[in-house]
Amino acid sequence: VTDRDIVVVGFTDAELVDIACVTSAFDLANMLGAEPGYRVRLATVGGAEVVCASGLTLQAQTSLEVIRRADTLVVSGGRGHPKAARDPALVQQVRRLADASGRVASVCTGAMVLAAAGLLDGRRATTHWFYAEELARCFPAVQVDADPVYIRDGRLATSGGVTASLDLTLAFIEEDHGAEFARRVAMGMVTYLHRPGNQAQMSIFTATPRPDDLTLRELIDYVVAHPDDDLSVGALAARTSISPRQLTRLFSERLGTSPGATVRRIRLELAARLIAATDLPLSQVASRSGFGSAESLRQAFVARYGLSPLRYRQSHHSTVAAR
DNA sequence: ATAGGCCCCCGCCAGC
DNA sequence: ACGCTGGCGGGGGCCT
């Protein structure tokens, strides 16, 4: 049985952690006996070394030009993405390899390179939340959604920030070797990185900032305190002295989102906490956090975090036990 | 799984 | 004139 070829594409000022999350997860899969295993290589234009944004330097194992195909092609992100997306040699090599390869993925702002190669036209894609607007502006043909941890659209996949690349890589491993095996890799990664469990990873990216506008702040505080209330736009507006229309405008201007999306996010954050910290049945978690049913909670949870509530609970409990 | 329905979101316009 | 506001409607997404 031949190993699966994983090619990670690097460039000047790439993000070291983007690269390392992908390579380490595949490497750990090998350590745990993945069969077939993974042959992971870092490739650059001309085989040049990768001077990462942090100043550390990675030696590329091969040059993109000599690779015929990959089972999985992963373009890393990082501060150098604007230059990378404008590098004709890099973009051309990525396009060529993408056509010849199986799965094609990006981490973080690596989506810019995929988009520059035209690979994301007409597809749904995500990137680091901070750059979502830029991606949408520079590449109007791409349907950008900054919310999910990662998005898979056919054989193309894009992921958000650092932890998202781990989730995406785990999804690949699950596809190749099954859910149980992927869970073991996930547990190993979490332990290895000494992170305080999945909950913190998620809330880092989803925590709602407290707005400086007094009306909005009081409203958000109310939502957090009463997630199971009627929190429709009309009901929220009735708690203030402004109209529903004006309220949606206020959310849009001050928070860059809408009332409904904010309510859903806060409800999901609470649900994630309840799932991780308690043994409440999902139906009760759902009703306490304002979801109509366990099923709708499940769907929303998977859409945002990329794993099911029960699996999340499992991995969290395992992590706690391991420490 | 799929369909229907409800509600959200946002562009548009008319009033203040 | 000009900006802020609230109502309306359609298109779409999410829930049942």
mmCIF file of C-alpha atoms (C1' of nucleotides) in Angstrom:
data_model
loop_
_atom_site.group_PDB
_atom_site.id
_atom_site.type_symbol
_atom_site.label_atom_id
_atom_site.label_comp_id
_atom_site.label_asym_id
_atom_site.label_seq_id
_atom_site.Cartn_x
_atom_site.Cartn_y
_atom_site.Cartn_z
ATOM 1 C CA VAL A 1 0.000 0.000 0.000
ATOM 2 C CA THR A 2 1.439 3.370 -0.972
ATOM 3 C CA ASP A 3 1.190 6.342 1.288
ATOM 4 C CA ARG A 4 -1.059 9.245 0.447
ATOM 5 C CA ASP A 5 0.811 12.296 -0.800
ATOM 6 C CA ILE A 6 0.151 15.452 1.155
ATOM 7 C CA VAL A 7 1.673 18.588 -0.315
ATOM 8 C CA VAL A 8 1.662 21.723 1.821
ATOM 9 C CA VAL A 9 2.345 24.861 -0.173
ATOM 10 C CA GLY A 10 4.420 27.528 1.538
ATOM 11 C CA PHE A 11 5.586 31.015 0.582
ATOM 12 C CA THR A 12 7.504 33.906 2.078
ATOM 13 C CA ASP A 13 5.930 35.169 5.305
ATOM 14 C CA ALA A 14 3.623 32.167 5.561
ATOM 15 C CA GLU A 15 2.243 31.399 9.006
ATOM 16 C CA LEU A 16 4.283 28.717 10.723
ATOM 17 C CA VAL A 17 1.359 27.505 12.792
ATOM 18 C CA ASP A 18 -0.867 27.080 9.748
ATOM 19 C CA ILE A 19 1.714 24.759 8.271
ATOM 20 C CA ALA A 20 2.500 22.967 11.519
ATOM 21 C CA CYS A 21 -1.110 22.193 12.435
ATOM 22 C CA VAL A 22 -1.596 20.375 9.151
ATOM 23 C CA THR A 23 1.717 18.528 9.119
ATOM 24 C CA SER A 24 1.578 17.570 12.797
ATOM 25 C CA ALA A 25 -1.935 16.162 12.577
ATOM 26 C CA PHE A 26 -1.016 13.988 9.601
ATOM 27 C CA ASP A 27 2.209 12.995 11.333
ATOM 28 C CA LEU A 28 0.329 11.991 14.455
ATOM 29 C CA ALA A 29 -2.013 9.940 12.296
ATOM 30 C CA ASN A 30 1.065 8.103 11.022
ATOM 31 C CA MET A 31 2.275 7.591 14.578
ATOM 32 C CA LEU A 32 -1.068 6.077 15.486
ATOM 33 C CA GLY A 33 -0.736 3.606 12.632
ATOM 34 C CA ALA A 34 -2.720 5.088 9.778
ATOM 35 C CA GLU A 35 -2.737 2.586 6.918
ATOM 36 C CA PRO A 36 -2.168 3.780 4.276
ATOM 37 C CA GLY A 37 -0.125 6.490 5.905
ATOM 38 C CA TYR A 38 0.689 10.000 4.867
ATOM 39 C CA ARG A 39 3.772 11.308 3.116
ATOM 40 C CA VAL A 40 3.797 14.960 4.037
ATOM 41 C CA ARG A 41 5.983 17.436 2.191
ATOM 42 C CA LEU A 42 6.399 21.179 2.273
ATOM 43 C CA ALA A 43 6.762 22.554 -1.253
ATOM 44 C CA THR A 44 7.573 26.014 -2.595
ATOM 45 C CA VAL A 45 8.283 27.668 -5.908
ATOM 46 C CA GLY A 46 11.777 26.583 -6.844
ATOM 47 C CA GLY A 47 12.184 24.772 -3.545
ATOM 48 C CA ALA A 48 12.985 28.023 -1.797
ATOM 49 C CA GLU A 49 13.039 28.043 1.980
ATOM 50 C CA VAL A 50 10.031 29.486 3.781
ATOM 51 C CA VAL A 51 10.881 32.427 5.996
ATOM 52 C CA CYS A 52 7.837 32.466 8.212
ATOM 53 C CA ALA A 53 6.143 35.562 9.509
ATOM 54 C CA SER A 54 7.540 34.795 12.948
ATOM 55 C CA GLY A 55 11.103 34.788 11.610
ATOM 56 C CA LEU A 56 11.641 31.040 11.804
ATOM 57 C CA THR A 57 12.759 29.423 8.592
ATOM 58 C CA LEU A 58 11.499 26.146 7.168
ATOM 59 C CA GLN A 59 13.415 24.177 4.589
ATOM 60 C CA ALA A 60 11.129 23.079 1.760
ATOM 61 C CA GLN A 61 11.391 19.383 0.982
ATOM 62 C CA THR A 62 10.704 19.802 -2.707
ATOM 63 C CA SER A 63 9.803 22.334 -5.323
ATOM 64 C CA LEU A 64 6.296 22.634 -6.702
ATOM 65 C CA GLU A 65 7.513 22.369 -10.279
ATOM 66 C CA VAL A 66 8.615 18.748 -9.980
ATOM 67 C CA ILE A 67 5.452 17.429 -8.328
ATOM 68 C CA ARG A 68 3.058 15.719 -10.717
ATOM 69 C CA ARG A 69 0.095 15.372 -8.400
ATOM 70 C CA ALA A 70 -0.948 15.134 -4.752
ATOM 71 C CA ASP A 71 -3.694 13.297 -2.952
ATOM 72 C CA THR A 72 -4.238 16.389 -0.857
ATOM 73 C CA LEU A 73 -2.949 19.844 -1.714
ATOM 74 C CA VAL A 74 -2.988 22.356 1.145
ATOM 75 C CA VAL A 75 -2.124 26.018 0.656
ATOM 76 C CA SER A 76 -1.076 27.643 3.918
ATOM 77 C CA GLY A 77 -1.962 31.182 4.898
ATOM 78 C CA GLY A 78 -0.062 33.951 6.581
ATOM 79 C CA ARG A 79 0.908 37.585 6.301
ATOM 80 C CA GLY A 80 2.578 37.007 2.959
ATOM 81 C CA HIS A 81 -0.710 36.136 1.276
ATOM 82 C CA PRO A 82 -1.111 39.350 -0.767
ATOM 83 C CA LYS A 83 2.273 38.865 -2.393
ATOM 84 C CA ALA A 84 1.680 35.132 -2.787
ATOM 85 C CA ALA A 85 -1.654 35.676 -4.518
ATOM 86 C CA ARG A 86 0.071 38.019 -6.970
ATOM 87 C CA ASP A 87 2.984 35.660 -7.684
ATOM 88 C CA PRO A 88 2.277 34.249 -11.174
ATOM 89 C CA ALA A 89 4.613 31.289 -10.736
ATOM 90 C CA LEU A 90 3.003 30.229 -7.460
ATOM 91 C CA VAL A 91 -0.549 30.736 -8.676
ATOM 92 C CA GLN A 92 0.158 28.841 -11.881
ATOM 93 C CA GLN A 93 1.715 25.903 -10.032
ATOM 94 C CA VAL A 94 -1.198 25.770 -7.605
ATOM 95 C CA ARG A 95 -3.674 25.774 -10.471
ATOM 96 C CA ARG A 96 -1.815 23.011 -12.287
ATOM 97 C CA LEU A 97 -1.467 20.847 -9.188
ATOM 98 C CA ALA A 98 -5.061 21.450 -8.161
ATOM 99 C CA ASP A 99 -6.273 20.118 -11.500
ATOM 100 C CA ALA A 100 -4.167 16.995 -11.081
ATOM 101 C CA SER A 101 -4.838 16.357 -7.392
ATOM 102 C CA GLY A 102 -7.580 14.915 -5.229
ATOM 103 C CA ARG A 103 -8.505 17.198 -2.374
ATOM 104 C CA VAL A 104 -7.519 20.851 -2.569
ATOM 105 C CA ALA A 105 -7.568 22.959 0.580
ATOM 106 C CA SER A 106 -6.489 26.252 2.042
ATOM 107 C CA VAL A 107 -5.741 27.372 5.561
ATOM 108 C CA CYS A 108 -6.605 30.848 6.706
ATOM 109 C CA THR A 109 -5.618 33.420 4.084
ATOM 110 C CA GLY A 110 -4.342 30.699 1.783
ATOM 111 C CA ALA A 111 -7.825 31.035 0.329
ATOM 112 C CA MET A 112 -6.539 34.151 -1.431
ATOM 113 C CA VAL A 113 -4.120 32.016 -3.437
ATOM 114 C CA LEU A 114 -6.802 29.493 -4.363
ATOM 115 C CA ALA A 115 -9.079 32.350 -5.356
ATOM 116 C CA ALA A 116 -6.334 33.976 -7.424
ATOM 117 C CA ALA A 117 -5.999 30.682 -9.275
ATOM 118 C CA GLY A 118 -9.723 30.840 -10.049
ATOM 119 C CA LEU A 119 -10.345 27.647 -8.112
ATOM 120 C CA LEU A 120 -13.002 29.154 -5.851
ATOM 121 C CA ASP A 121 -15.124 30.837 -8.515
ATOM 122 C CA GLY A 122 -18.780 30.085 -7.897
ATOM 123 C CA ARG A 123 -17.978 28.137 -4.747
ATOM 124 C CA ARG A 124 -18.636 28.706 -1.071
ATOM 125 C CA ALA A 125 -15.453 29.451 0.840
ATOM 126 C CA THR A 126 -14.209 30.752 4.156
ATOM 127 C CA THR A 127 -10.999 32.284 5.461
ATOM 128 C CA HIS A 128 -9.726 33.959 8.593
ATOM 129 C CA TRP A 129 -12.644 36.095 9.782
ATOM 130 C CA PHE A 130 -10.543 39.256 9.648
ATOM 131 C CA TYR A 131 -9.873 38.821 5.926
ATOM 132 C CA ALA A 132 -13.319 37.615 4.854
ATOM 133 C CA GLU A 133 -14.298 41.041 3.574
ATOM 134 C CA GLU A 134 -11.073 41.409 1.632
ATOM 135 C CA LEU A 135 -11.528 38.019 0.025
ATOM 136 C CA ALA A 136 -15.059 38.893 -1.026
ATOM 137 C CA ARG A 137 -13.984 42.284 -2.356
ATOM 138 C CA CYS A 138 -11.003 41.025 -4.348
ATOM 139 C CA PHE A 139 -12.806 37.962 -5.712
ATOM 140 C CA PRO A 140 -16.504 38.732 -6.276
ATOM 141 C CA ALA A 141 -17.117 35.337 -7.870
ATOM 142 C CA VAL A 142 -16.405 33.625 -4.539
ATOM 143 C CA GLN A 143 -19.262 33.142 -2.081
ATOM 144 C CA VAL A 144 -17.502 34.069 1.145
ATOM 145 C CA ASP A 145 -18.919 32.962 4.492
ATOM 146 C CA ALA A 146 -16.805 33.932 7.491
ATOM 147 C CA ASP A 147 -18.782 31.907 10.035
ATOM 148 C CA PRO A 148 -17.961 28.212 9.642
ATOM 149 C CA VAL A 149 -14.740 26.708 10.914
ATOM 150 C CA TYR A 150 -14.267 25.219 7.501
ATOM 151 C CA ILE A 151 -16.225 24.729 4.302
ATOM 152 C CA ARG A 152 -16.039 21.815 1.931
ATOM 153 C CA ASP A 153 -17.453 22.367 -1.530
ATOM 154 C CA GLY A 154 -16.784 19.388 -3.718
ATOM 155 C CA ARG A 155 -13.100 18.560 -3.635
ATOM 156 C CA LEU A 156 -12.288 22.138 -2.626
ATOM 157 C CA ALA A 157 -12.015 22.985 1.055
ATOM 158 C CA THR A 158 -11.238 26.227 2.844
ATOM 159 C CA SER A 159 -10.718 26.787 6.546
ATOM 160 C CA GLY A 160 -10.615 29.685 8.949
ATOM 161 C CA GLY A 161 -7.913 30.555 11.455
ATOM 162 C CA VAL A 162 -5.333 28.366 13.099
ATOM 163 C CA THR A 163 -7.473 25.878 15.011
ATOM 164 C CA ALA A 164 -9.700 25.588 11.966
ATOM 165 C CA SER A 165 -6.869 24.028 9.973
ATOM 166 C CA LEU A 166 -6.686 21.315 12.611
ATOM 167 C CA ASP A 167 -10.395 20.671 12.314
ATOM 168 C CA LEU A 168 -10.157 20.466 8.547
ATOM 169 C CA THR A 169 -7.168 18.131 8.653
ATOM 170 C CA LEU A 170 -9.050 15.953 11.122
ATOM 171 C CA ALA A 171 -11.969 15.884 8.711
ATOM 172 C CA PHE A 172 -9.628 14.601 6.005
ATOM 173 C CA ILE A 173 -8.274 11.947 8.360
ATOM 174 C CA GLU A 174 -11.799 10.957 9.291
ATOM 175 C CA GLU A 175 -12.672 10.624 5.621
ATOM 176 C CA ASP A 176 -9.650 8.384 5.084
ATOM 177 C CA HIS A 177 -9.658 6.312 8.266
ATOM 178 C CA GLY A 178 -13.014 6.702 9.973
ATOM 179 C CA ALA A 179 -14.420 8.718 12.826
ATOM 180 C CA GLU A 180 -12.959 6.710 15.669
ATOM 181 C CA PHE A 181 -9.429 7.003 14.355
ATOM 182 C CA ALA A 182 -9.817 10.733 13.750
ATOM 183 C CA ARG A 183 -11.030 11.176 17.302
ATOM 184 C CA ARG A 184 -7.885 9.543 18.626
ATOM 185 C CA VAL A 185 -5.771 11.900 16.546
ATOM 186 C CA ALA A 186 -7.818 14.839 17.816
ATOM 187 C CA MET A 187 -7.325 13.810 21.416
ATOM 188 C CA GLY A 188 -3.629 13.429 20.820
ATOM 189 C CA MET A 189 -3.322 16.851 19.266
ATOM 190 C CA VAL A 190 -5.217 18.562 22.037
ATOM 191 C CA THR A 191 -3.119 16.897 24.703
ATOM 192 C CA TYR A 192 0.067 17.554 22.815
ATOM 193 C CA LEU A 193 -0.662 21.251 22.453
ATOM 194 C CA HIS A 194 -1.739 21.540 26.096
ATOM 195 C CA ARG A 195 -4.805 23.479 25.242
ATOM 196 C CA PRO A 196 -7.533 23.891 27.808
ATOM 197 C CA GLY A 197 -10.025 21.851 25.807
ATOM 198 C CA ASN A 198 -12.063 22.602 22.737
ATOM 199 C CA GLN A 199 -14.333 25.008 24.480
ATOM 200 C CA ALA A 200 -11.680 27.705 24.736
ATOM 201 C CA GLN A 201 -10.650 27.221 21.124
ATOM 202 C CA MET A 202 -14.153 27.867 20.008
ATOM 203 C CA SER A 203 -14.981 30.781 22.253
ATOM 204 C CA ILE A 204 -11.785 32.540 21.201
ATOM 205 C CA PHE A 205 -13.247 32.917 17.772
ATOM 206 C CA THR A 206 -16.906 33.214 18.596
ATOM 207 C CA ALA A 207 -17.016 35.366 21.729
ATOM 208 C CA THR A 208 -19.193 38.367 21.053
ATOM 209 C CA PRO A 209 -17.369 41.635 21.760
ATOM 210 C CA ARG A 210 -19.141 44.082 24.051
ATOM 211 C CA PRO A 211 -20.226 47.000 21.907
ATOM 212 C CA ASP A 212 -19.641 50.530 23.141
ATOM 213 C CA ASP A 213 -23.174 51.537 22.261
ATOM 214 C CA LEU A 214 -25.218 51.432 25.461
ATOM 215 C CA THR A 215 -28.425 50.199 23.846
ATOM 216 C CA LEU A 216 -26.651 47.356 22.089
ATOM 217 C CA ARG A 217 -24.677 46.394 25.186
ATOM 218 C CA GLU A 218 -27.785 46.163 27.332
ATOM 219 C CA LEU A 219 -29.515 44.205 24.618
ATOM 220 C CA ILE A 220 -26.641 41.733 24.288
ATOM 221 C CA ASP A 221 -26.477 41.345 28.058
ATOM 222 C CA TYR A 222 -30.175 40.549 28.054
ATOM 223 C CA VAL A 223 -29.754 37.963 25.315
ATOM 224 C CA VAL A 224 -26.920 36.297 27.241
ATOM 225 C CA ALA A 225 -29.022 36.241 30.412
ATOM 226 C CA HIS A 226 -32.249 35.033 28.743
ATOM 227 C CA PRO A 227 -31.272 32.881 25.765
ATOM 228 C CA ASP A 228 -34.519 30.912 25.916
ATOM 229 C CA ASP A 229 -36.744 34.001 25.642
ATOM 230 C CA ASP A 230 -38.378 35.189 22.450
ATOM 231 C CA LEU A 231 -35.421 36.986 20.874
ATOM 232 C CA SER A 232 -36.903 37.806 17.501
ATOM 233 C CA VAL A 233 -36.017 41.139 16.008
ATOM 234 C CA GLY A 234 -39.438 42.455 16.931
ATOM 235 C CA ALA A 235 -39.113 41.319 20.534
ATOM 236 C CA LEU A 236 -35.637 42.793 20.847
ATOM 237 C CA ALA A 237 -36.758 46.100 19.378
ATOM 238 C CA ALA A 238 -39.660 46.196 21.822
ATOM 239 C CA ARG A 239 -37.136 46.159 24.675
ATOM 240 C CA THR A 240 -35.602 49.333 23.295
ATOM 241 C CA SER A 241 -37.114 52.548 22.047
ATOM 242 C CA ILE A 242 -36.206 51.991 18.436
ATOM 243 C CA SER A 243 -37.884 50.200 15.584
ATOM 244 C CA PRO A 244 -36.927 46.742 14.257
ATOM 245 C CA ARG A 245 -35.601 48.311 11.077
ATOM 246 C CA GLN A 246 -33.400 50.735 12.961
ATOM 247 C CA LEU A 247 -32.193 47.975 15.242
ATOM 248 C CA THR A 248 -30.947 45.886 12.347
ATOM 249 C CA ARG A 249 -29.198 48.992 11.046
ATOM 250 C CA LEU A 250 -27.577 49.538 14.419
ATOM 251 C CA PHE A 251 -26.311 45.959 14.536
ATOM 252 C CA SER A 252 -24.993 46.256 11.021
ATOM 253 C CA GLU A 253 -23.148 49.521 11.682
ATOM 254 C CA ARG A 254 -21.749 48.809 15.117
ATOM 255 C CA LEU A 255 -21.213 45.056 15.029
ATOM 256 C CA GLY A 256 -21.087 44.252 11.356
ATOM 257 C CA THR A 257 -23.740 41.569 11.756
ATOM 258 C CA SER A 258 -27.475 41.251 12.164
ATOM 259 C CA PRO A 259 -29.623 40.723 15.272
ATOM 260 C CA GLY A 260 -30.634 37.218 14.268
ATOM 261 C CA ALA A 261 -27.066 36.098 13.587
ATOM 262 C CA THR A 262 -25.904 37.542 16.921
ATOM 263 C CA VAL A 263 -28.659 35.771 18.837
ATOM 264 C CA ARG A 264 -27.867 32.474 17.119
ATOM 265 C CA ARG A 265 -24.189 32.865 17.920
ATOM 266 C CA ILE A 266 -24.742 33.611 21.594
ATOM 267 C CA ARG A 267 -27.194 30.720 21.899
ATOM 268 C CA LEU A 268 -24.656 28.412 20.307
ATOM 269 C CA GLU A 269 -21.877 29.581 22.629
ATOM 270 C CA LEU A 270 -24.063 28.851 25.624
ATOM 271 C CA ALA A 271 -25.039 25.473 24.221
ATOM 272 C CA ALA A 272 -21.368 24.604 23.648
ATOM 273 C CA ARG A 273 -20.611 25.459 27.277
ATOM 274 C CA LEU A 274 -23.507 23.336 28.537
ATOM 275 C CA ILE A 275 -22.517 20.448 26.307
ATOM 276 C CA ALA A 276 -18.930 20.533 27.528
ATOM 277 C CA ALA A 277 -19.489 21.239 31.196
ATOM 278 C CA THR A 278 -22.605 19.188 31.964
ATOM 279 C CA ASP A 279 -24.171 15.848 31.185
ATOM 280 C CA LEU A 280 -27.557 17.353 30.385
ATOM 281 C CA PRO A 281 -29.355 15.569 27.560
ATOM 282 C CA LEU A 282 -29.157 17.474 24.305
ATOM 283 C CA SER A 283 -32.894 18.159 24.351
ATOM 284 C CA GLN A 284 -32.459 20.071 27.610
ATOM 285 C CA VAL A 285 -29.358 21.849 26.375
ATOM 286 C CA ALA A 286 -31.389 22.887 23.353
ATOM 287 C CA SER A 287 -34.339 24.269 25.280
ATOM 288 C CA ARG A 288 -32.154 26.052 27.828
ATOM 289 C CA SER A 289 -30.136 27.759 25.142
ATOM 290 C CA GLY A 290 -33.133 28.743 23.077
ATOM 291 C CA PHE A 291 -33.129 26.147 20.326
ATOM 292 C CA GLY A 292 -36.434 24.660 19.291
ATOM 293 C CA SER A 293 -35.206 21.094 19.352
ATOM 294 C CA ALA A 294 -32.145 18.947 19.825
ATOM 295 C CA GLU A 295 -32.070 18.414 16.093
ATOM 296 C CA SER A 296 -31.915 22.100 15.202
ATOM 297 C CA LEU A 297 -29.203 22.561 17.824
ATOM 298 C CA ARG A 298 -27.286 19.717 16.294
ATOM 299 C CA GLN A 299 -27.478 21.182 12.816
ATOM 300 C CA ALA A 300 -26.404 24.636 13.942
ATOM 301 C CA PHE A 301 -23.575 23.152 15.995
ATOM 302 C CA VAL A 302 -22.180 21.053 13.172
ATOM 303 C CA ALA A 303 -22.479 23.967 10.749
ATOM 304 C CA ARG A 304 -20.338 26.193 12.950
ATOM 305 C CA TYR A 305 -17.933 23.884 14.712
ATOM 306 C CA GLY A 306 -17.634 21.047 12.235
ATOM 307 C CA LEU A 307 -18.341 18.260 14.695
ATOM 308 C CA SER A 308 -21.434 16.915 16.371
ATOM 309 C CA PRO A 309 -22.440 17.975 19.907
ATOM 310 C CA LEU A 310 -21.972 14.479 21.287
ATOM 311 C CA ARG A 311 -18.518 14.114 19.794
ATOM 312 C CA TYR A 312 -17.610 17.515 21.167
ATOM 313 C CA ARG A 313 -18.747 16.396 24.603
ATOM 314 C CA GLN A 314 -16.723 13.191 24.280
ATOM 315 C CA SER A 315 -13.528 14.951 23.279
ATOM 316 C CA HIS A 316 -13.931 17.504 26.031
ATOM 317 C CA HIS A 317 -14.440 14.892 28.717
ATOM 318 C CA SER A 318 -11.512 12.890 27.407
ATOM 319 C CA THR A 319 -9.325 15.971 27.516
ATOM 320 C CA VAL A 320 -10.251 16.741 31.066
ATOM 321 C CA ALA A 321 -9.606 13.153 32.071
ATOM 322 C CA ALA A 322 -6.208 13.184 30.353
ATOM 323 C CA ARG A 323 -5.125 16.119 32.458
ATOM 324 C "C1'" DA B 1 -35.110 13.412 3.232
ATOM 325 C "C1'" DT B 2 -37.771 16.882 1.429
ATOM 326 C "C1'" DA B 3 -41.405 20.545 1.411
ATOM 327 C "C1'" DG B 4 -43.658 24.160 3.161
ATOM 328 C "C1'" DG B 5 -43.819 28.038 5.915
ATOM 329 C "C1'" DC B 6 -42.154 31.483 8.810
ATOM 330 C "C1'" DC B 7 -39.110 34.994 9.886
ATOM 331 C "C1'" DC B 8 -35.003 37.484 8.897
ATOM 332 C "C1'" DC B 9 -32.386 40.677 6.262
ATOM 333 C "C1'" DC B 10 -31.728 44.500 3.441
ATOM 334 C "C1'" DG B 11 -32.711 47.597 -0.478
ATOM 335 C "C1'" DC B 12 -35.879 51.043 -1.350
ATOM 336 C "C1'" DC B 13 -38.751 54.987 -0.518
ATOM 337 C "C1'" DA B 14 -41.501 58.178 1.758
ATOM 338 C "C1'" DG B 15 -41.879 61.136 5.795
ATOM 339 C "C1'" DC B 16 -39.896 64.115 9.405
ATOM 340 C "C1'" DA C 1 -31.215 70.331 1.017
ATOM 341 C "C1'" DC C 2 -29.988 66.463 3.759
ATOM 342 C "C1'" DG C 3 -29.674 62.943 7.088
ATOM 343 C "C1'" DC C 4 -32.067 59.982 10.080
ATOM 344 C "C1'" DT C 5 -36.009 57.017 10.675
ATOM 345 C "C1'" DG C 6 -39.631 53.471 10.050
ATOM 346 C "C1'" DG C 7 -42.519 50.697 6.983
ATOM 347 C "C1'" DC C 8 -42.794 47.521 3.053
ATOM 348 C "C1'" DG C 9 -41.766 43.684 0.147
ATOM 349 C "C1'" DG C 10 -39.147 40.106 -1.928
ATOM 350 C "C1'" DG C 11 -35.748 36.875 -1.784
ATOM 351 C "C1'" DG C 12 -33.570 33.589 0.973
ATOM 352 C "C1'" DG C 13 -32.348 30.791 4.697
ATOM 353 C "C1'" DC C 14 -33.583 28.159 8.655
ATOM 354 C "C1'" DC C 15 -36.916 25.353 11.310
ATOM 355 C "C1'" DT C 16 -40.474 22.061 11.620
#
